[in-house]
Short mmCIF file of C-alpha atoms (C1' of nucleotides) in Angstrom, two decimals:
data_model
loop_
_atom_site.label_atom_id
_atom_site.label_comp_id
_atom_site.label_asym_id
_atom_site.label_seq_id
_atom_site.Cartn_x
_atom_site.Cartn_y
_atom_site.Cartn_z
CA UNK A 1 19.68 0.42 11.81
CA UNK A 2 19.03 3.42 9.65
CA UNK A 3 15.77 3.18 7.58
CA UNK A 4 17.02 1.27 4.79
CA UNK A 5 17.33 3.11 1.73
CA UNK A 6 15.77 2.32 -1.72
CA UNK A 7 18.72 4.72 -3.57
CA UNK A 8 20.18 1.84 -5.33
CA UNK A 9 16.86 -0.59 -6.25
CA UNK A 10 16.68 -1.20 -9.68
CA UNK A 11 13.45 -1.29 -9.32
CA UNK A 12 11.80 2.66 -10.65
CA UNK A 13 9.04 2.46 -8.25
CA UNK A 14 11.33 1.86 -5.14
CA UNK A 15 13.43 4.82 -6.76
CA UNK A 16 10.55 7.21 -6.78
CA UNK A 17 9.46 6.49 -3.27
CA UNK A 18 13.48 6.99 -2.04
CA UNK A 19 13.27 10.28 -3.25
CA UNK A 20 9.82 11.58 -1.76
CA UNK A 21 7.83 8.57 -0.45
CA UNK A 22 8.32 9.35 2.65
CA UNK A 23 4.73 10.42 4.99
CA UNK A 24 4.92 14.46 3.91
CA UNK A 25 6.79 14.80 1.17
CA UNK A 26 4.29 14.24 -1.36
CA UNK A 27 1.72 16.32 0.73
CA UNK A 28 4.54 19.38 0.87
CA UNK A 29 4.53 18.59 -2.90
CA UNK A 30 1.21 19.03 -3.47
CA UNK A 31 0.77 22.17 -1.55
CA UNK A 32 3.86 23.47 -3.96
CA UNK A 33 1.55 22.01 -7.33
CA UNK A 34 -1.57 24.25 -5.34
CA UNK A 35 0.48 27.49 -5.46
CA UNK A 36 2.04 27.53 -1.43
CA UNK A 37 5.17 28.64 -1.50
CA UNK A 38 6.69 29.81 1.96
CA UNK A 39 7.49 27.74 5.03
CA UNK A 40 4.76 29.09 7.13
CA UNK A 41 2.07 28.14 4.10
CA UNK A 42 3.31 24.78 4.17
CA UNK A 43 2.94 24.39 8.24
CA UNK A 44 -0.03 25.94 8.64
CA UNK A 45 -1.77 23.99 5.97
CA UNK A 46 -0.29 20.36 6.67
CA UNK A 47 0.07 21.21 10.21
CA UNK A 48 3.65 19.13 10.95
CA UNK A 49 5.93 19.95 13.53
CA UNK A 50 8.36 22.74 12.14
CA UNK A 51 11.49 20.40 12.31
CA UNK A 52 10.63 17.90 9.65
CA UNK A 53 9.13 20.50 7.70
CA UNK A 54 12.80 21.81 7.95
CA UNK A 55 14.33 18.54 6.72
CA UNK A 56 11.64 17.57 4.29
CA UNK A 57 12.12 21.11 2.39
CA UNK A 58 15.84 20.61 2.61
CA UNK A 59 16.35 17.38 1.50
CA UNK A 60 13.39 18.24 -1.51
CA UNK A 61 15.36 21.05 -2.18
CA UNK A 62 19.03 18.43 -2.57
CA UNK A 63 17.03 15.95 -4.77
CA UNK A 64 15.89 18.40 -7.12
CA UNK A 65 12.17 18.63 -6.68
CA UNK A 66 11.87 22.15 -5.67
CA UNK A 67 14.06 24.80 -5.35
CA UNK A 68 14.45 28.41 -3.23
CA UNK A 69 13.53 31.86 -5.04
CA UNK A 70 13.60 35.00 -3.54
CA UNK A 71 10.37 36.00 -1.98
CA UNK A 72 7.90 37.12 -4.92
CA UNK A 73 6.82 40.10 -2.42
CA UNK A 74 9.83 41.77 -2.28
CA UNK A 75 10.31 40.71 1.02
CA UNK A 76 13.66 39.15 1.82
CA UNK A 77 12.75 36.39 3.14
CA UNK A 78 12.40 32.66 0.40
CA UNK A 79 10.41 30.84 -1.30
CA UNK A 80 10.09 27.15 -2.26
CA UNK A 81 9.10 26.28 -5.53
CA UNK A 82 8.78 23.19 -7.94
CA UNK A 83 11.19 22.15 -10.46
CA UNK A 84 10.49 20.70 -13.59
CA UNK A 85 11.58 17.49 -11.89
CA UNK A 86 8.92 18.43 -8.95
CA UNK A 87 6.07 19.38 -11.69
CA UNK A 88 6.42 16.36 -13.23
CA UNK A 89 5.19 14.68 -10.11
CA UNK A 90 1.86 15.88 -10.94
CA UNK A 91 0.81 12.87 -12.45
CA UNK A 92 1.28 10.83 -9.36
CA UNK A 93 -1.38 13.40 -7.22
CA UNK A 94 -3.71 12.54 -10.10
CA UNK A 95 -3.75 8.80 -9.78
CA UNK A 96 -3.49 9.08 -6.19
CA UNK A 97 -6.88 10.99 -6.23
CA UNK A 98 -8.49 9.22 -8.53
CA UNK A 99 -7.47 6.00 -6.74
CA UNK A 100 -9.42 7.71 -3.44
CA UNK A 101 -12.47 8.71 -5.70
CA UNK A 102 -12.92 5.54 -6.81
CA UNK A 103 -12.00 3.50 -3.83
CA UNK A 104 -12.39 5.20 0.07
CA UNK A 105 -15.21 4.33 1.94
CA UNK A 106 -16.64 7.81 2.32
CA UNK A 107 -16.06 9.07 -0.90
CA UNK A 108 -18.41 12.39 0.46
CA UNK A 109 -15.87 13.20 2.58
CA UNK A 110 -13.74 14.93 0.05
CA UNK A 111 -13.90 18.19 -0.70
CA UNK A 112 -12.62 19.07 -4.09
CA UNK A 113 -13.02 17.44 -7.20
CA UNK A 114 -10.46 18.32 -10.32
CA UNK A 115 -11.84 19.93 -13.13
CA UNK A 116 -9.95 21.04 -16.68
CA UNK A 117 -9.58 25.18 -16.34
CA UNK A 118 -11.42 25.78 -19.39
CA UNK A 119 -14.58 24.10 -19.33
CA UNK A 120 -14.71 23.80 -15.52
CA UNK A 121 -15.54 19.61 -16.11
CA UNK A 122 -14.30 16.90 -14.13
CA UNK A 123 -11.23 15.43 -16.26
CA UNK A 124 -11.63 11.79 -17.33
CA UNK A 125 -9.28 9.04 -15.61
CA UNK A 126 -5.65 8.65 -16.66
CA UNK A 127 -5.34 6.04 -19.26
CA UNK A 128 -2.56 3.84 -20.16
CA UNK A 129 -2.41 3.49 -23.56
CA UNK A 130 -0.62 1.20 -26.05
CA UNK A 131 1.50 2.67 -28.76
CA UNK A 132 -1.66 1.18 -31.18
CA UNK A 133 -3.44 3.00 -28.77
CA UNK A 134 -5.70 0.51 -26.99
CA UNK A 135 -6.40 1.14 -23.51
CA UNK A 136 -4.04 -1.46 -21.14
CA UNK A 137 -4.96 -2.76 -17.38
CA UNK A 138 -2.89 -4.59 -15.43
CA UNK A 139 -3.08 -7.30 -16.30
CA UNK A 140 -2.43 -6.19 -20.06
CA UNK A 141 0.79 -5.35 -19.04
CA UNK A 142 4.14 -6.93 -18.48
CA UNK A 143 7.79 -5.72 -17.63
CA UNK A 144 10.46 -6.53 -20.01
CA UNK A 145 14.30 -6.37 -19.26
CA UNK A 146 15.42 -3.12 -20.65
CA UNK A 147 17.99 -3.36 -23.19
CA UNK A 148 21.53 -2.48 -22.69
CA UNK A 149 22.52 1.20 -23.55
CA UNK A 150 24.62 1.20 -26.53
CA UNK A 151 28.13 1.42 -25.89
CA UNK A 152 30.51 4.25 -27.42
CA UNK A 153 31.86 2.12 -29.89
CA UNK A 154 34.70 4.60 -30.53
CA UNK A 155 36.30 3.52 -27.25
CA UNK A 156 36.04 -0.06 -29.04
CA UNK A 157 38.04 0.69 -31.72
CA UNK A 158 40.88 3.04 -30.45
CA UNK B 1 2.79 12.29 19.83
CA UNK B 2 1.53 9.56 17.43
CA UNK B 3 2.21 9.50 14.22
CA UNK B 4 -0.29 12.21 12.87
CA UNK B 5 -2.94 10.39 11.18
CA UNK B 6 -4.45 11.77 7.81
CA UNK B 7 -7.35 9.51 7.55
CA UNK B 8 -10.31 12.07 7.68
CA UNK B 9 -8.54 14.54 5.63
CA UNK B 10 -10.61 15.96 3.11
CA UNK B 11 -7.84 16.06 0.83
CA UNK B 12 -7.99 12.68 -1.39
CA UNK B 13 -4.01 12.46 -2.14
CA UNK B 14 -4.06 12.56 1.80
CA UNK B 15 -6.48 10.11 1.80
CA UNK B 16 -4.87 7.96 -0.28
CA UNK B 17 -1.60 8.03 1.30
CA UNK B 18 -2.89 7.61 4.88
CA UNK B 19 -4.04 3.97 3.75
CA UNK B 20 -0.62 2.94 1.39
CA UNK B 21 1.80 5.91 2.01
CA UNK B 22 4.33 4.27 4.65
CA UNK B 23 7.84 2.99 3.48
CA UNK B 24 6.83 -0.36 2.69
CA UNK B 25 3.31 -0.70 1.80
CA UNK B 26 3.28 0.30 -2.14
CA UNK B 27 6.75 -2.05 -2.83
CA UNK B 28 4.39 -4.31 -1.16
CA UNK B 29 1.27 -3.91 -2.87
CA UNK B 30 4.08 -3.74 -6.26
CA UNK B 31 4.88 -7.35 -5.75
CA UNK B 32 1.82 -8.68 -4.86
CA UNK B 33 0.67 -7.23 -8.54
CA UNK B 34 3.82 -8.97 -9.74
CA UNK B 35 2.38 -12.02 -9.14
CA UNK B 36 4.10 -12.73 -5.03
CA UNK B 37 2.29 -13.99 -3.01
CA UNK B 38 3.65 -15.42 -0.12
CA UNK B 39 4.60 -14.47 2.98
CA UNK B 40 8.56 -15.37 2.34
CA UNK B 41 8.53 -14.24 -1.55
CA UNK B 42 7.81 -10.84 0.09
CA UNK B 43 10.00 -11.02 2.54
CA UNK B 44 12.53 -12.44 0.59
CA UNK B 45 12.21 -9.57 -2.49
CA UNK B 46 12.39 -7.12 -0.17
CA UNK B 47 14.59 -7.79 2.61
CA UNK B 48 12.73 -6.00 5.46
CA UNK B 49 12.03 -7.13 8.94
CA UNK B 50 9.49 -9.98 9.52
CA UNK B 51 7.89 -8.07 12.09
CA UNK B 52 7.61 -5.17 9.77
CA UNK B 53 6.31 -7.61 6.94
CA UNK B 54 3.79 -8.60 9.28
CA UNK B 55 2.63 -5.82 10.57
CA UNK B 56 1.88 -4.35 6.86
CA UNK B 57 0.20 -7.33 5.71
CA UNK B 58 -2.17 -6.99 8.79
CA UNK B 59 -3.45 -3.21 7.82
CA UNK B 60 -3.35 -3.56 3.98
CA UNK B 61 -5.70 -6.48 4.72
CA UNK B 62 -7.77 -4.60 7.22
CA UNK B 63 -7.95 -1.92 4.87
CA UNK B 64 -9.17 -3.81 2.06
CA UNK B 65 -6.05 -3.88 -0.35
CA UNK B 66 -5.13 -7.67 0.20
CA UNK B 67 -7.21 -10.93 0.80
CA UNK B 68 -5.69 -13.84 2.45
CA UNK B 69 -6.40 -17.23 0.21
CA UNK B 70 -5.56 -20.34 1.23
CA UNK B 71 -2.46 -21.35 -0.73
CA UNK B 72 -2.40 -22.52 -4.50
CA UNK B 73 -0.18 -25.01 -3.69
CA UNK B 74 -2.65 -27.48 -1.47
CA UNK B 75 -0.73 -26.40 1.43
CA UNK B 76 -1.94 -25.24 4.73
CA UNK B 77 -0.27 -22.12 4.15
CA UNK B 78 -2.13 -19.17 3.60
CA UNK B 79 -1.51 -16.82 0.63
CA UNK B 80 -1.93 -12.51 0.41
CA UNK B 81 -3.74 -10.82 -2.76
CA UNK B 82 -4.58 -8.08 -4.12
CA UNK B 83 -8.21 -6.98 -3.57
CA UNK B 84 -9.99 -4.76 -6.39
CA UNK B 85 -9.13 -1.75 -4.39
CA UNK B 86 -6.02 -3.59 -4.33
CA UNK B 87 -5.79 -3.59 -8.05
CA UNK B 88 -6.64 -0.38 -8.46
CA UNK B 89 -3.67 0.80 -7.44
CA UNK B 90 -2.17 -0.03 -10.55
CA UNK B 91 -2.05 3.32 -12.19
CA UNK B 92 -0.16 4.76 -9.30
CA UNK B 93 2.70 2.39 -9.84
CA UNK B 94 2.72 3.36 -13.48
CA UNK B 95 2.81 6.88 -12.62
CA UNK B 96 5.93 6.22 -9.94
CA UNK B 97 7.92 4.29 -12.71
CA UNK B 98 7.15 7.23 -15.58
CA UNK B 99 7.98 9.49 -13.35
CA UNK B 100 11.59 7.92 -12.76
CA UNK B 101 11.78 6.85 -16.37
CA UNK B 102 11.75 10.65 -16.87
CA UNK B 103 13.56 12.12 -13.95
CA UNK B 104 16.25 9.90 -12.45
CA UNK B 105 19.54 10.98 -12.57
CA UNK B 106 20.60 7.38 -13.25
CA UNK B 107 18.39 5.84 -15.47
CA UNK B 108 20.87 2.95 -16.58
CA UNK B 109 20.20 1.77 -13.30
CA UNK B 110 16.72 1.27 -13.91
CA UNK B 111 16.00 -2.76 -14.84
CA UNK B 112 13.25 -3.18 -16.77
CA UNK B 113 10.81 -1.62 -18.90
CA UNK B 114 7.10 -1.88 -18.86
CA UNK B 115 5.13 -3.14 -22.05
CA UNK B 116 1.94 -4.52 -23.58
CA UNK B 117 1.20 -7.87 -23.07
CA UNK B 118 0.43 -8.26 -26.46
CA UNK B 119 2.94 -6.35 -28.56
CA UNK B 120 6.05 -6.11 -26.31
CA UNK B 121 6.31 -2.62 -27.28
CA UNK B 122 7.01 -0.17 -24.65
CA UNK B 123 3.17 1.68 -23.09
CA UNK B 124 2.48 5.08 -23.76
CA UNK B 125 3.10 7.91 -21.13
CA UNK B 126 -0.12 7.93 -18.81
CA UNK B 127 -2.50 10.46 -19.85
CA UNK B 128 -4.71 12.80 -18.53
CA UNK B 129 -7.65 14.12 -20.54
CA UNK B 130 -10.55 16.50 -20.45
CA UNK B 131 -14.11 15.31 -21.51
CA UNK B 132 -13.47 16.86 -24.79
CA UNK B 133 -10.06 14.48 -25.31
CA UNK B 134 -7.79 17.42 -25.19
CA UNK B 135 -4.31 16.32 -22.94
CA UNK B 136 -3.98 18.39 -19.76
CA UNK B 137 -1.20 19.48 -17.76
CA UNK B 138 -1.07 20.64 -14.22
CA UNK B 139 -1.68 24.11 -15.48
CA UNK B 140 -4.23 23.41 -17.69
CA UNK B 141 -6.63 22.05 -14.26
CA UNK B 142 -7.96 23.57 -11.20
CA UNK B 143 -10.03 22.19 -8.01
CA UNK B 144 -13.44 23.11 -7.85
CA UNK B 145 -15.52 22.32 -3.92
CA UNK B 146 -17.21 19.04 -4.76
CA UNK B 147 -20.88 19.77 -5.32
CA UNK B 148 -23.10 18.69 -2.41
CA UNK B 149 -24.83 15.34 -2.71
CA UNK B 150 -28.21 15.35 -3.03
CA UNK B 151 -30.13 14.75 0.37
CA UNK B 152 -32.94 12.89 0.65
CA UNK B 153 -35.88 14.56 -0.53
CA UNK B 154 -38.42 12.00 1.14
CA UNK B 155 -37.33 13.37 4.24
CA UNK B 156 -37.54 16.40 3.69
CA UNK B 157 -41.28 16.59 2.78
CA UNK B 158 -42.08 13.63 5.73
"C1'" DT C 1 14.45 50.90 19.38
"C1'" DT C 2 11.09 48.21 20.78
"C1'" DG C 3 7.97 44.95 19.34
"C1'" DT C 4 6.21 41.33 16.29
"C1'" DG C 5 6.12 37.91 12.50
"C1'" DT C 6 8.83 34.57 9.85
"C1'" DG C 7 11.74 30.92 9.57
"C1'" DG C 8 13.96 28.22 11.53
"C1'" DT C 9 17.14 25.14 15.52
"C1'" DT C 10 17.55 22.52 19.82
"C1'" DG C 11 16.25 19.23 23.44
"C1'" DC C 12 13.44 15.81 25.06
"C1'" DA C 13 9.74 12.29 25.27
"C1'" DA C 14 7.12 9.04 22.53
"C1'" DT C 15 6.81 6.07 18.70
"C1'" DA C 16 8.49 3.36 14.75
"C1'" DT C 17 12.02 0.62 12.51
"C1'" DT C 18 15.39 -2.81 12.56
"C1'" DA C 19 17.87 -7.16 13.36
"C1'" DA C 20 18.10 -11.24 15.74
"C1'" DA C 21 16.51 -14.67 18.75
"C1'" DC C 22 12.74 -17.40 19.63
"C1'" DC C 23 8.43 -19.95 18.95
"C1'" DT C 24 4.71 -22.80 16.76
"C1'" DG C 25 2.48 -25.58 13.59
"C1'" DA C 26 3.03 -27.76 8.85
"C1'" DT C 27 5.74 -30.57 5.89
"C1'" DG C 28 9.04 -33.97 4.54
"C1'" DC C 29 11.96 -37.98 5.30
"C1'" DT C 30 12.69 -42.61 6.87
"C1'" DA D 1 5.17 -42.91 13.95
"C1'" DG D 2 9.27 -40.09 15.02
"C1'" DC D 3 12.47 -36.59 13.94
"C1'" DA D 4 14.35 -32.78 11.40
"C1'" DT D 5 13.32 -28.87 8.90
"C1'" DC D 6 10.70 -25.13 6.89
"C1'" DA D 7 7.13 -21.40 6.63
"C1'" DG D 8 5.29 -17.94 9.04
"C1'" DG D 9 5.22 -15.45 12.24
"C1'" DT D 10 6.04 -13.04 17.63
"C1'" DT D 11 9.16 -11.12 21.06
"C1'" DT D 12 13.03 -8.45 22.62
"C1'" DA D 13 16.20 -4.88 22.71
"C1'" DA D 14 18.92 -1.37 20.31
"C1'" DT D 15 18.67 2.55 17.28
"C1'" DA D 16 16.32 6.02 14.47
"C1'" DT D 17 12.64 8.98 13.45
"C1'" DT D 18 8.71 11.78 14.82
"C1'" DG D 19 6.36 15.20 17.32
"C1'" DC D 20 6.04 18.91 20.51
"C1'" DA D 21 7.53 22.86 22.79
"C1'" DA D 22 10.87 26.05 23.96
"C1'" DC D 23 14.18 28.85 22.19
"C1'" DC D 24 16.63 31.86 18.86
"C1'" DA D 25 17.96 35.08 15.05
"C1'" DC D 26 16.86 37.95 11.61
"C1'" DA D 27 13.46 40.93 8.96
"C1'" DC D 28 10.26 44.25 9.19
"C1'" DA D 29 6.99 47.76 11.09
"C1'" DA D 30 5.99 51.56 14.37
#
DNA sequence: TTGTGTGGTTGCAATATTAAACCTGATGCT
DNA sequence: AGCATCAGGTTTAATATTGCAACCACACAA
């Protein structure tokens, strides 16, 4: 009766939330993507029980998200931060933002807006392109099998 | 000792995840923009509990990210779809399968590919831009407060 | 060396998830 | 119409996860 686990879907969305779709991991993430690096940070700004902030970080840390530094202050205690793996999650904050400026109900309810570091503007909203480079919605869209890897074709022939 | 709520965070990812960030709502809200629509299609696709199912299709609706219908078919049955806010989601499930396009360790496991409806060639990598069309990575944005909204002047001066 | 802050672990109560049995109304068959 | 079956749930009970608080160990500061 374990929560069932989404490891083996084929399906890459399922496999994305098996790795940190859980209720904080993506939060823990984002503080990481806003600079926080040390236990405490993370607790006092998410405000979770200490345990599962203990497990999230650990099991973050076995999947390859983010990883343990020594403390940047000398200090001997650690640090978490992102991997490339865990920085290339930003993507995912962005459309989950934009999805909330767009949609919730009391839009004036949240407090930051992202803007690009050099101008200081709000950034425009992601856009999925085609490789002609129109701009796709959903319903633009469809999924295709993927095609079979090539096989080493020197195995074949030995 | 209830589940801690993030619903008036002022955070928007927070926001965003308090209304579609459990285990099972976003593979939900994935099929319905697959086309399922039924109660067993869902339940069917992906093998959770009924009462679960149920449960899930109960808040997304009170939320606002499915509609009930009565069924296509002529049946008595009643059917779940996605809402606007619904389809807005969209862009989120893009971002979940780039992201394990990119990053899973197994990516031979991964069944299908996502393409344009028109072409059948394989979408571009979601983007984010600044006003000025240059491409911007984590690094290259900040968070600025939101500005205040305006208050009504009229009664100010009444 | 005594105290305090950081980073956890442990134990317990409350809640959520799961599977399976059960129920109800709609549909289909004859 | 009458009966079986199916779709769409609800209920029940076992198990797992969450949340809180108490505890603990080490680092660091005085």
């Amino acid at each position: 009766m374990k929560r069932t686990s989404l490891a083996g879907d084929s399906c890459p969305v399922a496999r994305a939330l098996d790795v940190f779709g859980d209720w904080w991991s993506l939060l823990i993430i984002r503080d990481a993507s806003l600079g926080r690096r040390r236990f405490g940070e993370f607790q006092a700004s998410l405000g979770l029980a200490k345990n599962i902030l203990a497990t999230r970080l650990r099991t973050l840390v076995e999947r390859g998200i983010l990883k343990t530094v020594p403390a940047s202050d000398g200090s001997a205690y650690q640090e978490y931060v992102l991997t490339p793996k865990g920085h290339g999650i930003f993507p995912i904050l962005v459309a989950l933002r934009q999805w909330t400026e767009e949609f919730d109900e009391h839009p004036d309810e949240i407090a930051t807006i992202m803007v690009d570091r050099d101008k200081g503007k709000p950034v425009k909203k992601l856009a999925l392109l085609s490789q002609d480079g129109r701009v796709l919605g959903a319903a633009d869209t469809t999924l295709k099998l993927r095609p079979a890897r090539k096989t080493a074709r020197r195995l074949a022939t030995a």
